[in-house]
CSV table of C-alpha atoms and ligand atoms in Angstrom, one decimal:
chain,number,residue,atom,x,y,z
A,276,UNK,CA,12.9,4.2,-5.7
A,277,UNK,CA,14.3,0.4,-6.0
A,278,UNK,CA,17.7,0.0,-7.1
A,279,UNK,CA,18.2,-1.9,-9.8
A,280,UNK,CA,17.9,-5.3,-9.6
A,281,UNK,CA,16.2,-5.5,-6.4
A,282,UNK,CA,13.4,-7.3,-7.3
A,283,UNK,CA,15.0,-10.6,-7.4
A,284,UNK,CA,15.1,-10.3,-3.9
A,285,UNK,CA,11.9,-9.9,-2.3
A,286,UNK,CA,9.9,-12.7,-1.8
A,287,UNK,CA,6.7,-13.5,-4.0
A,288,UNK,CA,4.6,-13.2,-0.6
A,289,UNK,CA,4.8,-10.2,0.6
A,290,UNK,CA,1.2,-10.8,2.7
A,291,UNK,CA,1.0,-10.7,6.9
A,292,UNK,CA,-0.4,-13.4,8.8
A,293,UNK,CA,-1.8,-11.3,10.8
A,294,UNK,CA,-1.1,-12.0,14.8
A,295,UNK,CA,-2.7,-13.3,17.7
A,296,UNK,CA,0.5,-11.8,19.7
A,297,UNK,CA,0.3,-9.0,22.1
A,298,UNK,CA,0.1,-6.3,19.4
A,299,UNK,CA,-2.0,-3.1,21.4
A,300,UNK,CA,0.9,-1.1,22.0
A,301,UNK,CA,2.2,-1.4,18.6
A,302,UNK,CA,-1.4,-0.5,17.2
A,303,UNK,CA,-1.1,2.4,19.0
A,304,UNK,CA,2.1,3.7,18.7
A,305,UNK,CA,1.9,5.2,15.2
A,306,UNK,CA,5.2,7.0,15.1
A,307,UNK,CA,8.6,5.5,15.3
A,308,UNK,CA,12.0,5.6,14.5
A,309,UNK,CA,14.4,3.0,12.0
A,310,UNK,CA,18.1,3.7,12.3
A,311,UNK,CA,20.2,2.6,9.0
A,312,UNK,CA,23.5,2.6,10.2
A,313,UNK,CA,26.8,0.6,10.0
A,314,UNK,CA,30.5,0.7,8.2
A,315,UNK,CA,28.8,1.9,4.9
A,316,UNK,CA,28.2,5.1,6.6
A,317,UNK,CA,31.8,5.9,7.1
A,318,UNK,CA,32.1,5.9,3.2
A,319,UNK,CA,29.2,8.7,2.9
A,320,UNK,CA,28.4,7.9,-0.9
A,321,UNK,CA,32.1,8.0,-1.6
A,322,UNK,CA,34.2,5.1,-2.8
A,323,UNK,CA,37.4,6.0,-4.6
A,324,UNK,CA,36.5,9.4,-5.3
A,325,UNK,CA,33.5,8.5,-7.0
A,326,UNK,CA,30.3,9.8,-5.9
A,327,UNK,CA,27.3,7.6,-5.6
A,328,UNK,CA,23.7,9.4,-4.8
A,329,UNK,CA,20.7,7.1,-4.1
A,330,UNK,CA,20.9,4.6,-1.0
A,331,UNK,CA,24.8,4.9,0.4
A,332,UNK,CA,23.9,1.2,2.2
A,333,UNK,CA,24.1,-0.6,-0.5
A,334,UNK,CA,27.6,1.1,-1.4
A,335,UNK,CA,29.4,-2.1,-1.3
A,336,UNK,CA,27.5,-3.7,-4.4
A,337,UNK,CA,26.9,-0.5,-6.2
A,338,UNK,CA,30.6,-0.2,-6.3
A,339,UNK,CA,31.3,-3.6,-6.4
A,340,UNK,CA,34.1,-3.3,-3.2
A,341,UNK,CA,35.0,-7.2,-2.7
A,342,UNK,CA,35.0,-8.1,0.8
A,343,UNK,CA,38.7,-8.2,1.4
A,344,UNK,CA,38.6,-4.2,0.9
A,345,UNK,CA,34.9,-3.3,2.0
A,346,UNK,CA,35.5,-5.4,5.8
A,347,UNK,CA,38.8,-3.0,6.2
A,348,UNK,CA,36.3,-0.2,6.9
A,349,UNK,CA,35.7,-2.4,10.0
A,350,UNK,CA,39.3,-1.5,11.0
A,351,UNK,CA,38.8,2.7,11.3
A,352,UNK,CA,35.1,2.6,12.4
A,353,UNK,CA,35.1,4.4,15.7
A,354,UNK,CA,31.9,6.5,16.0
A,355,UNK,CA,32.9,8.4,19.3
A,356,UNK,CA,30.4,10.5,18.8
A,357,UNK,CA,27.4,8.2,19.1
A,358,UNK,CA,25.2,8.7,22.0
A,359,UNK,CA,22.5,6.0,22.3
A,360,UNK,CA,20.4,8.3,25.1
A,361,UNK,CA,20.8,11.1,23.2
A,362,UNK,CA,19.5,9.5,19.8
A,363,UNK,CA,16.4,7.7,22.2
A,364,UNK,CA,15.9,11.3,23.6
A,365,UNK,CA,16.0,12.2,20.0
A,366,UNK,CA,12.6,9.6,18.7
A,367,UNK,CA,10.8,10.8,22.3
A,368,UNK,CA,11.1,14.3,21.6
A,369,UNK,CA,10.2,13.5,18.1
A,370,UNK,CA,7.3,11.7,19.2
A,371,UNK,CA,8.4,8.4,18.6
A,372,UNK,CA,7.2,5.4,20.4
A,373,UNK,CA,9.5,3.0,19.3
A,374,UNK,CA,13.2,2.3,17.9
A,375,UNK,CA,14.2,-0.4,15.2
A,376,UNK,CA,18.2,-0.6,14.5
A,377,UNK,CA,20.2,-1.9,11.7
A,378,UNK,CA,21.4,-4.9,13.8
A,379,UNK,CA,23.0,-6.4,10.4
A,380,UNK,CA,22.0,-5.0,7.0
A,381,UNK,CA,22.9,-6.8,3.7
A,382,UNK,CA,27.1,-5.9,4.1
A,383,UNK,CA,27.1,-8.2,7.0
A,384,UNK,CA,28.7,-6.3,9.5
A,385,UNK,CA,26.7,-6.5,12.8
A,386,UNK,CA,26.4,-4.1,15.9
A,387,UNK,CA,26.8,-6.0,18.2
A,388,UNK,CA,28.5,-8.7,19.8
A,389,UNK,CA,28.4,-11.8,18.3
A,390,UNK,CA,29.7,-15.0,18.9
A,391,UNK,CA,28.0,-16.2,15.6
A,392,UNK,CA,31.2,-13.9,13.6
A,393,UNK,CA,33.5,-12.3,14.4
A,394,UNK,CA,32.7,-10.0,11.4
A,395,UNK,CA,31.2,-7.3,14.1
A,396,UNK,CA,31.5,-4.3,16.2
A,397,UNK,CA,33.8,-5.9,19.0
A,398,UNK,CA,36.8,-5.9,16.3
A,399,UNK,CA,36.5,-2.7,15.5
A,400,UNK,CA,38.6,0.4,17.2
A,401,UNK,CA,35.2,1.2,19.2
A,402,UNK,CA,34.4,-2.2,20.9
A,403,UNK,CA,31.2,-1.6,22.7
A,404,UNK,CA,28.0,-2.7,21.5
A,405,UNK,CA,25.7,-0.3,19.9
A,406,UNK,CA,22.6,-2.9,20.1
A,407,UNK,CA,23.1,-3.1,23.4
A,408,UNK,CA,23.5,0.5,24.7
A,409,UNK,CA,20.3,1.5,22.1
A,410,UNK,CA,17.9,-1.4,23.8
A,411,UNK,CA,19.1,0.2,27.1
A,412,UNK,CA,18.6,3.5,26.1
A,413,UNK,CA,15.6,2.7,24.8
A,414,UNK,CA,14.2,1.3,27.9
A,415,UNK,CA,15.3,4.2,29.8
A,416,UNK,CA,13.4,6.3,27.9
A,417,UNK,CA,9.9,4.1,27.8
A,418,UNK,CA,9.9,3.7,24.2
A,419,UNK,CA,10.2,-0.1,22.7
A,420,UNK,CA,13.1,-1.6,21.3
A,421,UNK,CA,13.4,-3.6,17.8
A,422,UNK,CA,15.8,-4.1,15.2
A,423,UNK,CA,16.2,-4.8,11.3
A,424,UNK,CA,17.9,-7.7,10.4
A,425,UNK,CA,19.2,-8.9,6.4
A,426,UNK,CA,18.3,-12.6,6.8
A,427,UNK,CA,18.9,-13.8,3.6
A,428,UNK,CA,21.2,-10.9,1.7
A,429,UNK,CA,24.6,-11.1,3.6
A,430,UNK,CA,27.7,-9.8,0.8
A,431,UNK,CA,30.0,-10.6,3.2
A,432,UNK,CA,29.7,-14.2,3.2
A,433,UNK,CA,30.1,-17.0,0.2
A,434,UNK,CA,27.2,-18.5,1.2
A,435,UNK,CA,24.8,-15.5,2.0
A,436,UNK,CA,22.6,-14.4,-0.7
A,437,UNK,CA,23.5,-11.1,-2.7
A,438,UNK,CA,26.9,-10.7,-3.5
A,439,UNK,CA,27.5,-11.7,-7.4
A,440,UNK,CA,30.3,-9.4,-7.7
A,441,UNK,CA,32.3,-12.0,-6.1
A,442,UNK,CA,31.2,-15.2,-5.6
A,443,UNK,CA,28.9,-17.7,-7.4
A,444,UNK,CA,25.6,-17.8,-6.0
A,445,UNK,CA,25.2,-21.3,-7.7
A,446,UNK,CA,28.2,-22.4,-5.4
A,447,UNK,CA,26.5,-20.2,-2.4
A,448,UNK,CA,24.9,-23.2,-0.3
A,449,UNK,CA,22.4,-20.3,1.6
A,450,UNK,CA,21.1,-23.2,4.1
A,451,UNK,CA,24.8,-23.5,4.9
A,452,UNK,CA,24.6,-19.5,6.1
A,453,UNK,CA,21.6,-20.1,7.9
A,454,UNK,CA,22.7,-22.4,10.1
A,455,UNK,CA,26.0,-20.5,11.1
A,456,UNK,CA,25.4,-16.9,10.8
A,457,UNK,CA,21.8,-16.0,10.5
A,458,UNK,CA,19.8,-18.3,13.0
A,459,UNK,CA,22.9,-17.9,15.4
A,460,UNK,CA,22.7,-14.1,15.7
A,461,UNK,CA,19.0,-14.1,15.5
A,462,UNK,CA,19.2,-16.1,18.6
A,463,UNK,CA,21.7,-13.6,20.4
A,464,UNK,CA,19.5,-10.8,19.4
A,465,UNK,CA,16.6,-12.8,21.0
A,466,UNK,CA,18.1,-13.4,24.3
A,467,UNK,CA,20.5,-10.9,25.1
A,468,UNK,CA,19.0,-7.6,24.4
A,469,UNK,CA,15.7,-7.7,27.0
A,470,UNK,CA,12.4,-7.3,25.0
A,471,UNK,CA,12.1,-7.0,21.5
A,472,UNK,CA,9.1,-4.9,20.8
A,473,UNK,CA,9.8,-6.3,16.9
A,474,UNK,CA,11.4,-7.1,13.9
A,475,UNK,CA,12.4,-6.0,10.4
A,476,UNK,CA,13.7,-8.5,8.2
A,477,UNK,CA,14.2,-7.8,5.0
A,478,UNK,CA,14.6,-9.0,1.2
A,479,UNK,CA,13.7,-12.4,1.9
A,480,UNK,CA,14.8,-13.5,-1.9
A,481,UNK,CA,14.7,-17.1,-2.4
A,482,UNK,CA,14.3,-18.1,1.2
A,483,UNK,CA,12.5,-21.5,2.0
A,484,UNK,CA,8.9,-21.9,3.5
A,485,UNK,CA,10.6,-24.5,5.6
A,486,UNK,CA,13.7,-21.8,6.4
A,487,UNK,CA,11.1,-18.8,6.8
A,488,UNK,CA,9.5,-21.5,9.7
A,489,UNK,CA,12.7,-21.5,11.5
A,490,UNK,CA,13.3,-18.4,11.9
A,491,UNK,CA,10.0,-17.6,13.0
A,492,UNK,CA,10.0,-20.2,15.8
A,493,UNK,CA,13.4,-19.1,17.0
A,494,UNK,CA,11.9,-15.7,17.4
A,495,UNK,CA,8.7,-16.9,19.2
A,496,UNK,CA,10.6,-19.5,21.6
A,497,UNK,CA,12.4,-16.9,23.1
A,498,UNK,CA,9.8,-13.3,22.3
A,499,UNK,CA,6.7,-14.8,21.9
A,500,UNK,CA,5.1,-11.4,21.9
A,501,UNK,CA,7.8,-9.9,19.6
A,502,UNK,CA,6.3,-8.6,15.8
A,503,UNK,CA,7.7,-10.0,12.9
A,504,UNK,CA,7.6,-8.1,10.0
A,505,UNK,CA,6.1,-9.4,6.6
A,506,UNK,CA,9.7,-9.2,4.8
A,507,UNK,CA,10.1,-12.3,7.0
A,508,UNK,CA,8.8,-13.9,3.8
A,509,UNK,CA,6.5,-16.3,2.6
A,510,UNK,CA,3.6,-15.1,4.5
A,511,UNK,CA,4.9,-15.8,7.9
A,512,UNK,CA,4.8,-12.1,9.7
A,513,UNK,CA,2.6,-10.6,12.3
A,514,UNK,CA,2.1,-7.2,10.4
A,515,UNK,CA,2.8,-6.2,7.2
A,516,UNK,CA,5.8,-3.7,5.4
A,517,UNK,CA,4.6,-1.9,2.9
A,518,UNK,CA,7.1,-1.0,0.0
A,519,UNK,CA,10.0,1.7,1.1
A,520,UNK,CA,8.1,4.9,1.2
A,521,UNK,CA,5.1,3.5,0.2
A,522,UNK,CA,1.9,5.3,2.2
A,523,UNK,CA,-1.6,3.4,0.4
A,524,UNK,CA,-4.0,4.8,-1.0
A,525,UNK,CA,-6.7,3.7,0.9
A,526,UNK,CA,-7.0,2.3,4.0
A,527,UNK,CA,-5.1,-1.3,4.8
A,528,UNK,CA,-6.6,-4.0,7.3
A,529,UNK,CA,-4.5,-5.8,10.4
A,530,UNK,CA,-1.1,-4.1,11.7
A,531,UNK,CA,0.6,-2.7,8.9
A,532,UNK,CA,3.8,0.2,8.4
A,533,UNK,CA,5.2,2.4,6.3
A,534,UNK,CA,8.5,3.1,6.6
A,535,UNK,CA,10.4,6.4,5.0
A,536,UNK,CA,13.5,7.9,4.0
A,537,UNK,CA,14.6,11.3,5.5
A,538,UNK,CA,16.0,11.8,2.1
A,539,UNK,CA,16.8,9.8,-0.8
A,540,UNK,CA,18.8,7.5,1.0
A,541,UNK,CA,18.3,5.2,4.5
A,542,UNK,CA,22.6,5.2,5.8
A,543,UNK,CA,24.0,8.2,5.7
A,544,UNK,CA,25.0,10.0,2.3
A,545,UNK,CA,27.8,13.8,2.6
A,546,UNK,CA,25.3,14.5,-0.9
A,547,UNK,CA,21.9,14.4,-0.1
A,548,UNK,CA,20.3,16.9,1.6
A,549,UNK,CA,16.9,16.8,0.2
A,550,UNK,CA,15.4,16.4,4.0
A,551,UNK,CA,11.6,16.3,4.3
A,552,UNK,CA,10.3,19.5,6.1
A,553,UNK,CA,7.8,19.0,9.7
A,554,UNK,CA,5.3,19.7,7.7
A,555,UNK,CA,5.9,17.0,4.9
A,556,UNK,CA,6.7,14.2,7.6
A,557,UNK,CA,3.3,15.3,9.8
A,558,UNK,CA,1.3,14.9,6.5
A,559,UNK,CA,3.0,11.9,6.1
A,560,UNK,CA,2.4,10.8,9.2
A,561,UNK,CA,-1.6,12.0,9.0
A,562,UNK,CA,-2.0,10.1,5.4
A,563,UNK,CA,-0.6,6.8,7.0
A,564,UNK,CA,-2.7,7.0,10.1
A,565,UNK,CA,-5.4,8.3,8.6
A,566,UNK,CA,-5.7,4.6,6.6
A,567,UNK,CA,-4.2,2.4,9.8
A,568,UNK,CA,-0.7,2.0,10.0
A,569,UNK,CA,2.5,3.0,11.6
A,570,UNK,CA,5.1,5.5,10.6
A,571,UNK,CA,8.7,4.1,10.8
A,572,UNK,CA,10.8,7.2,9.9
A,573,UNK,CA,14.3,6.7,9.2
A,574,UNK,CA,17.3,8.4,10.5
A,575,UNK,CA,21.2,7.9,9.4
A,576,UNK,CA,24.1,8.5,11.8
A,577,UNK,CA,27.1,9.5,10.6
A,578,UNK,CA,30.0,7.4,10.4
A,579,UNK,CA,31.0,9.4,13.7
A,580,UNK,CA,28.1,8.2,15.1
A,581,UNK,CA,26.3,11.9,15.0
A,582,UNK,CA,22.8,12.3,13.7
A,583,UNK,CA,23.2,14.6,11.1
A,584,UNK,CA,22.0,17.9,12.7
A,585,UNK,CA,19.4,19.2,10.1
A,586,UNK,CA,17.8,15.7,10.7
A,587,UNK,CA,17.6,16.2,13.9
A,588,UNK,CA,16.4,19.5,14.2
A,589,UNK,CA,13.6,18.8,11.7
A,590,UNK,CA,12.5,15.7,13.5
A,591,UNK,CA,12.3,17.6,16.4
A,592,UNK,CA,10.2,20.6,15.2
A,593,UNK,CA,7.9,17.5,13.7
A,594,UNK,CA,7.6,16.3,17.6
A,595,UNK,CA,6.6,20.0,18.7
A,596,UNK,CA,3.4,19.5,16.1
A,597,UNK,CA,3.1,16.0,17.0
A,598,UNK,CA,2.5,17.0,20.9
A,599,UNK,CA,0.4,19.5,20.1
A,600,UNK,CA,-2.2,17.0,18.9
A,601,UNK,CA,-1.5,13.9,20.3
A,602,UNK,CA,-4.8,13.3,21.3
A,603,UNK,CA,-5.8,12.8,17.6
A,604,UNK,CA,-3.1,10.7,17.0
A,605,UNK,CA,-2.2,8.1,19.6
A,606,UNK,CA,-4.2,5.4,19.9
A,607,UNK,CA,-6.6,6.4,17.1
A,608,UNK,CA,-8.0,4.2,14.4
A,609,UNK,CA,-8.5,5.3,10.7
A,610,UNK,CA,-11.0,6.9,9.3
A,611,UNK,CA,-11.2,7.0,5.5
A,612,UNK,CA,-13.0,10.2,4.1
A,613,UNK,CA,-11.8,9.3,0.6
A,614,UNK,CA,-9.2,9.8,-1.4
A,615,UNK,CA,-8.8,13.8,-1.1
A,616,UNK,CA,-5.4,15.0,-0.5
A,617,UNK,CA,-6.7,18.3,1.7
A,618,UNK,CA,-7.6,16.4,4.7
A,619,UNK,CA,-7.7,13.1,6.4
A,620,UNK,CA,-9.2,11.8,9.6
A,621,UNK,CA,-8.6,9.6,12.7
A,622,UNK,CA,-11.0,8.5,15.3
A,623,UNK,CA,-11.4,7.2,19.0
A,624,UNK,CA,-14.3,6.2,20.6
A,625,UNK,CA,-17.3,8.8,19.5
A,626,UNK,CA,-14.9,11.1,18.2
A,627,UNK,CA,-13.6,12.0,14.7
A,628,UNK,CA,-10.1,13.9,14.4
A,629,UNK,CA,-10.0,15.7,11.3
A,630,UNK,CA,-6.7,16.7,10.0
A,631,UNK,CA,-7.1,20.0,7.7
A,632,UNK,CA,-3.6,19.5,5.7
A,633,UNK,CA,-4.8,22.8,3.3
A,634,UNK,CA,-6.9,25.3,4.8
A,635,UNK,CA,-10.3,25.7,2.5
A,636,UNK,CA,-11.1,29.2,0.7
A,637,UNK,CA,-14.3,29.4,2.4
A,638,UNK,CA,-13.5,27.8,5.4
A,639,UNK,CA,-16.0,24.9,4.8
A,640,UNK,CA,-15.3,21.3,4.5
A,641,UNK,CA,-18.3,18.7,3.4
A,642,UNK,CA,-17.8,15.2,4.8
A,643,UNK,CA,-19.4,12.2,3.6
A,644,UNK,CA,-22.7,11.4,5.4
A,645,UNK,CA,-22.3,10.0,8.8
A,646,UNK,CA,-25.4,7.8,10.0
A,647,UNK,CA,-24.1,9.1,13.9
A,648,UNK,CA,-25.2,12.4,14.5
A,649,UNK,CA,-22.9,15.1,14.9
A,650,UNK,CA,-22.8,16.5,19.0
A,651,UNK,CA,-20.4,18.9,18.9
A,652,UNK,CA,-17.1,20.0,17.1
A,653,UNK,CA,-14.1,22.3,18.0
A,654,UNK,CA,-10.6,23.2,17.5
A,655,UNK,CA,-8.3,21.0,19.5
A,656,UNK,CA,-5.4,23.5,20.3
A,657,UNK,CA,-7.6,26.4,21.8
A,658,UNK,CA,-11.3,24.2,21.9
A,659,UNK,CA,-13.2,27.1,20.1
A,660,UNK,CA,-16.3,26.2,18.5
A,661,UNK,CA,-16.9,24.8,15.2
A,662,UNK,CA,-20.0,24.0,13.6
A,663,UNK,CA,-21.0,20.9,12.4
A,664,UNK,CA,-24.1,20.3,10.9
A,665,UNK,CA,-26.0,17.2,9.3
A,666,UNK,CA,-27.2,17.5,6.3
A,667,UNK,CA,-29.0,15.1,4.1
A,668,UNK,CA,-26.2,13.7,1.9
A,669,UNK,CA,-23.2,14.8,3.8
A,670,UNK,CA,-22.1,16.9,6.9
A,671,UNK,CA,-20.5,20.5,7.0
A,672,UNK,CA,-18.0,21.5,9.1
A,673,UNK,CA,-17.5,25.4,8.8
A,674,UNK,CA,-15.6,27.9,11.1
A,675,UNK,CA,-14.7,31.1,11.7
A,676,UNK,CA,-11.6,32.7,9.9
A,677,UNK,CA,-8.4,32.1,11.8
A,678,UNK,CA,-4.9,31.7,11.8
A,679,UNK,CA,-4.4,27.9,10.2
A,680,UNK,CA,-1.6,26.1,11.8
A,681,UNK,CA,1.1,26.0,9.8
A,682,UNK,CA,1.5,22.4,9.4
A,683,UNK,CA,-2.0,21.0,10.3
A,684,UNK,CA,-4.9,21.8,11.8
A,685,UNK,CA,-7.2,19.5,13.9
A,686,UNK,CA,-10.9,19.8,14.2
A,687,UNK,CA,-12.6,17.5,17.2
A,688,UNK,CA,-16.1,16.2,16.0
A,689,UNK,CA,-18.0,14.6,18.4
A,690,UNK,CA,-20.6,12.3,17.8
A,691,UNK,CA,-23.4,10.3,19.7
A,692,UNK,CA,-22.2,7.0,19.0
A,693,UNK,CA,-18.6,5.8,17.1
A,694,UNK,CA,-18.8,7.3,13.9
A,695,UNK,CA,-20.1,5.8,11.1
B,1173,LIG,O1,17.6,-3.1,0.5
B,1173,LIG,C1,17.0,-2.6,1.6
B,1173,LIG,C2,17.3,-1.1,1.7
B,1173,LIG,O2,18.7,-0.9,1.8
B,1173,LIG,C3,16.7,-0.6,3.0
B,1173,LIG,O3,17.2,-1.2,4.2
B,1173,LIG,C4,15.2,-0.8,2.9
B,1173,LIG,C5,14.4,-0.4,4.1
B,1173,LIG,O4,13.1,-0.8,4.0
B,1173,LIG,N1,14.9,-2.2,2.7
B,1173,LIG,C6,15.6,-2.8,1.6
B,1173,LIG,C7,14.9,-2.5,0.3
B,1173,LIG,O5,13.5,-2.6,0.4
């Protein structure tokens, strides 16, 4: 859910241009991890003994904290207990092929070292730079590296856009931020982190074409392969964002994501614990691949710097599934069977990967009519034989009675030629 008054800040364009950059790996990847994490998650969804539920991130303008009070959190944030291997282990074992970090959300504050302002995680009590020990990490691990960054909201500065609790926006001069804070740090994110596998930028608001243009050439000087997200604005990105926790009803064309809370919140709240289960994030996950994109999957650290352990534990039974049938996952293109909510399908090459998300009374499931012809089908945990069978307006799959996996089950058809 949007919080109020958010949709003065997105940008009109929300469409993707889409890329002629080096994109197979993130076409393939499907599964990934988005970190929302900075000083707001020391306050939990607490500000002066007031509770707020909903997003804890955007704390400071839900509770109006000025910057003189909200930058003193800058002061005690000392998340010893952040492990950047440990949280990469974390999206493999989850099944995660790649990372994206809050670099700088719309408070301001950024991870990492930056010459840009001094408004960043070298002045605090901890020191060390978190985008820099996550990129490593990442690498480490073979998974791919990316971060989010607020270009245009920043309530820390006069000139940033956002912040109408405390400044004028008709005095802000935004091209005056630009300049100094968000090209700058763009630039250090570009070229001293290694590879940037992508980008999330984010409520674009009232940014120019012209200032949209900058930024995107600053990105692709120094990472010309690097994927810029559509919430770049103005129809400048190289795949497209969907809307938070939006998953389409039909299948979407070019490279496009979905990206999810773990709860009802993307930082880190002490009073939500309404955590999707395995199973909900793997049907998630099978309803966004099944139609083409990517599922970015967030997670927020604590202001400790732990991942809270539920979250953890659930994203890790998800990665148990996920290996089980990765086959029919990575790599795999959509295949829309309509809009049923019982199961879905992936393909690759001559095969169809059909996801049975409720298990059907009579253990039968008609498919639309394929012009290929079916070969062969099976189970894809223990291979034993399904049958498949053309008929003249659609094709049955029927098996035997047998224990459904819990989660998902996956059903291999083969067919004699990609199916269609
Ligand atoms: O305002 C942000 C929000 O805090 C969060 O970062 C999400 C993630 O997609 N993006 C914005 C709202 O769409």
């Amino acid at each position: 859910e949007k919080e109020k008054g958010m949709d003065e800040l997105w940008g009109e364009d929300e469409k993707a241009n889409y890329t002629d950059k080096d994109y197979q790996w993130y076409k393939e990847a499907k599964f990934a991890m988005f970190i929302h994490w900075g000083l707001y998650s020391e306050l939990a969804g607490e500000h002066n003994g007031k509770h707020y539920y909903g997003i804890n991130e955007w704390i400071m303008r839900r509770a109006a904290i000025k910057t003189g009070e909200y930058r003193k959190l800058a002061e005690t944030f000392n998340p010893v207990k952040w492990d950047a291997d440990e949280v990469a282990q974390l999206a493999v074992d989850a099944g995660m092929k790649y990372v994206v970090l809050t670099a700088k959300h719309h408070d301001g504050f950024a991870l990492f070292d930056s010459k840009a302002s001094d408004y960043n995680i070298s002045n605090t009590p901890y020191k060390k730079d978190i985008v820099k020990q996550l990129a490593k990490a990442c690498k480490k691990k073979g998974i791919r590296f990316g971060f989010y960054y607020s270009q245009m909201q920043d309530w820390n500065e006069k000139d940033g856009f956002g912040n109408t609790w405390e400044f004028d926006a008709k005095e802000a001069n935004v091209q005056k931020y630009m300049e100094e804070k968000a090209l700058p740090q763009v630039k250090e994110l570009v070229t001293n982190y290694g590879d940037i596998g992508c980008i999330f930028f984010d409520t674009p608001g009232p940014i120019k074409h012209e200032q949209v243009l900058e930024l995107k050439a600053l990105v692709d000087k120094y990472q010309p392969n690097c994927l810029i997200n559509s919430r770049i604005g103005r129809g400048l990105g190289d795949f497209k964002t969907l809307g938070d926790n939006e998953i389409p009803s039909e299948p979407v064309d070019g490279l496009w994501e979905t990206c999810d809370t773990h709860n009802n919140t993307w930082a880190y709240s002490n009073f939500d614990f309404n955590w999707k289960t395995p199973k909900e994030i793997s049907h998630r996950l099978i309803d966004v691949i099944s139609k083409g994109g990517n599922y970015l999957f967030n997670i927020g650290p604590k202001g400790d710097g732990s991942v809270p352990e539920v979250s953890a534990m659930i994203l890790r039974e998800t990665g148990k599934w996920i290996a089980k049938y990765k086959e029919a996952i990575y790599g795999t293109e959509a295949l829309y069977l309509g809009g049923q909510t019982q199961f879905a399908a992936t393909q690759k090459g001559n095969k169809m990967y059909l996801f049975i998300k409720e298990w059907p009374k009579d253990n039968k499931i008609y498919l639309p009519k394929f012009q290929s012809k079916v070969k062969n089908a099976y189970f894809l945990d223990d291979k034993s034989a399904v049958t498949a069978t053309d008929l003249t307006s659609s094709t049955v799959v029927t098996f035997p009675l047998r224990m459904p996996d819990p989660v998902a089950s996956v059903i291999v058809v083969e067919f004699d030629s990609k199916p269609k």
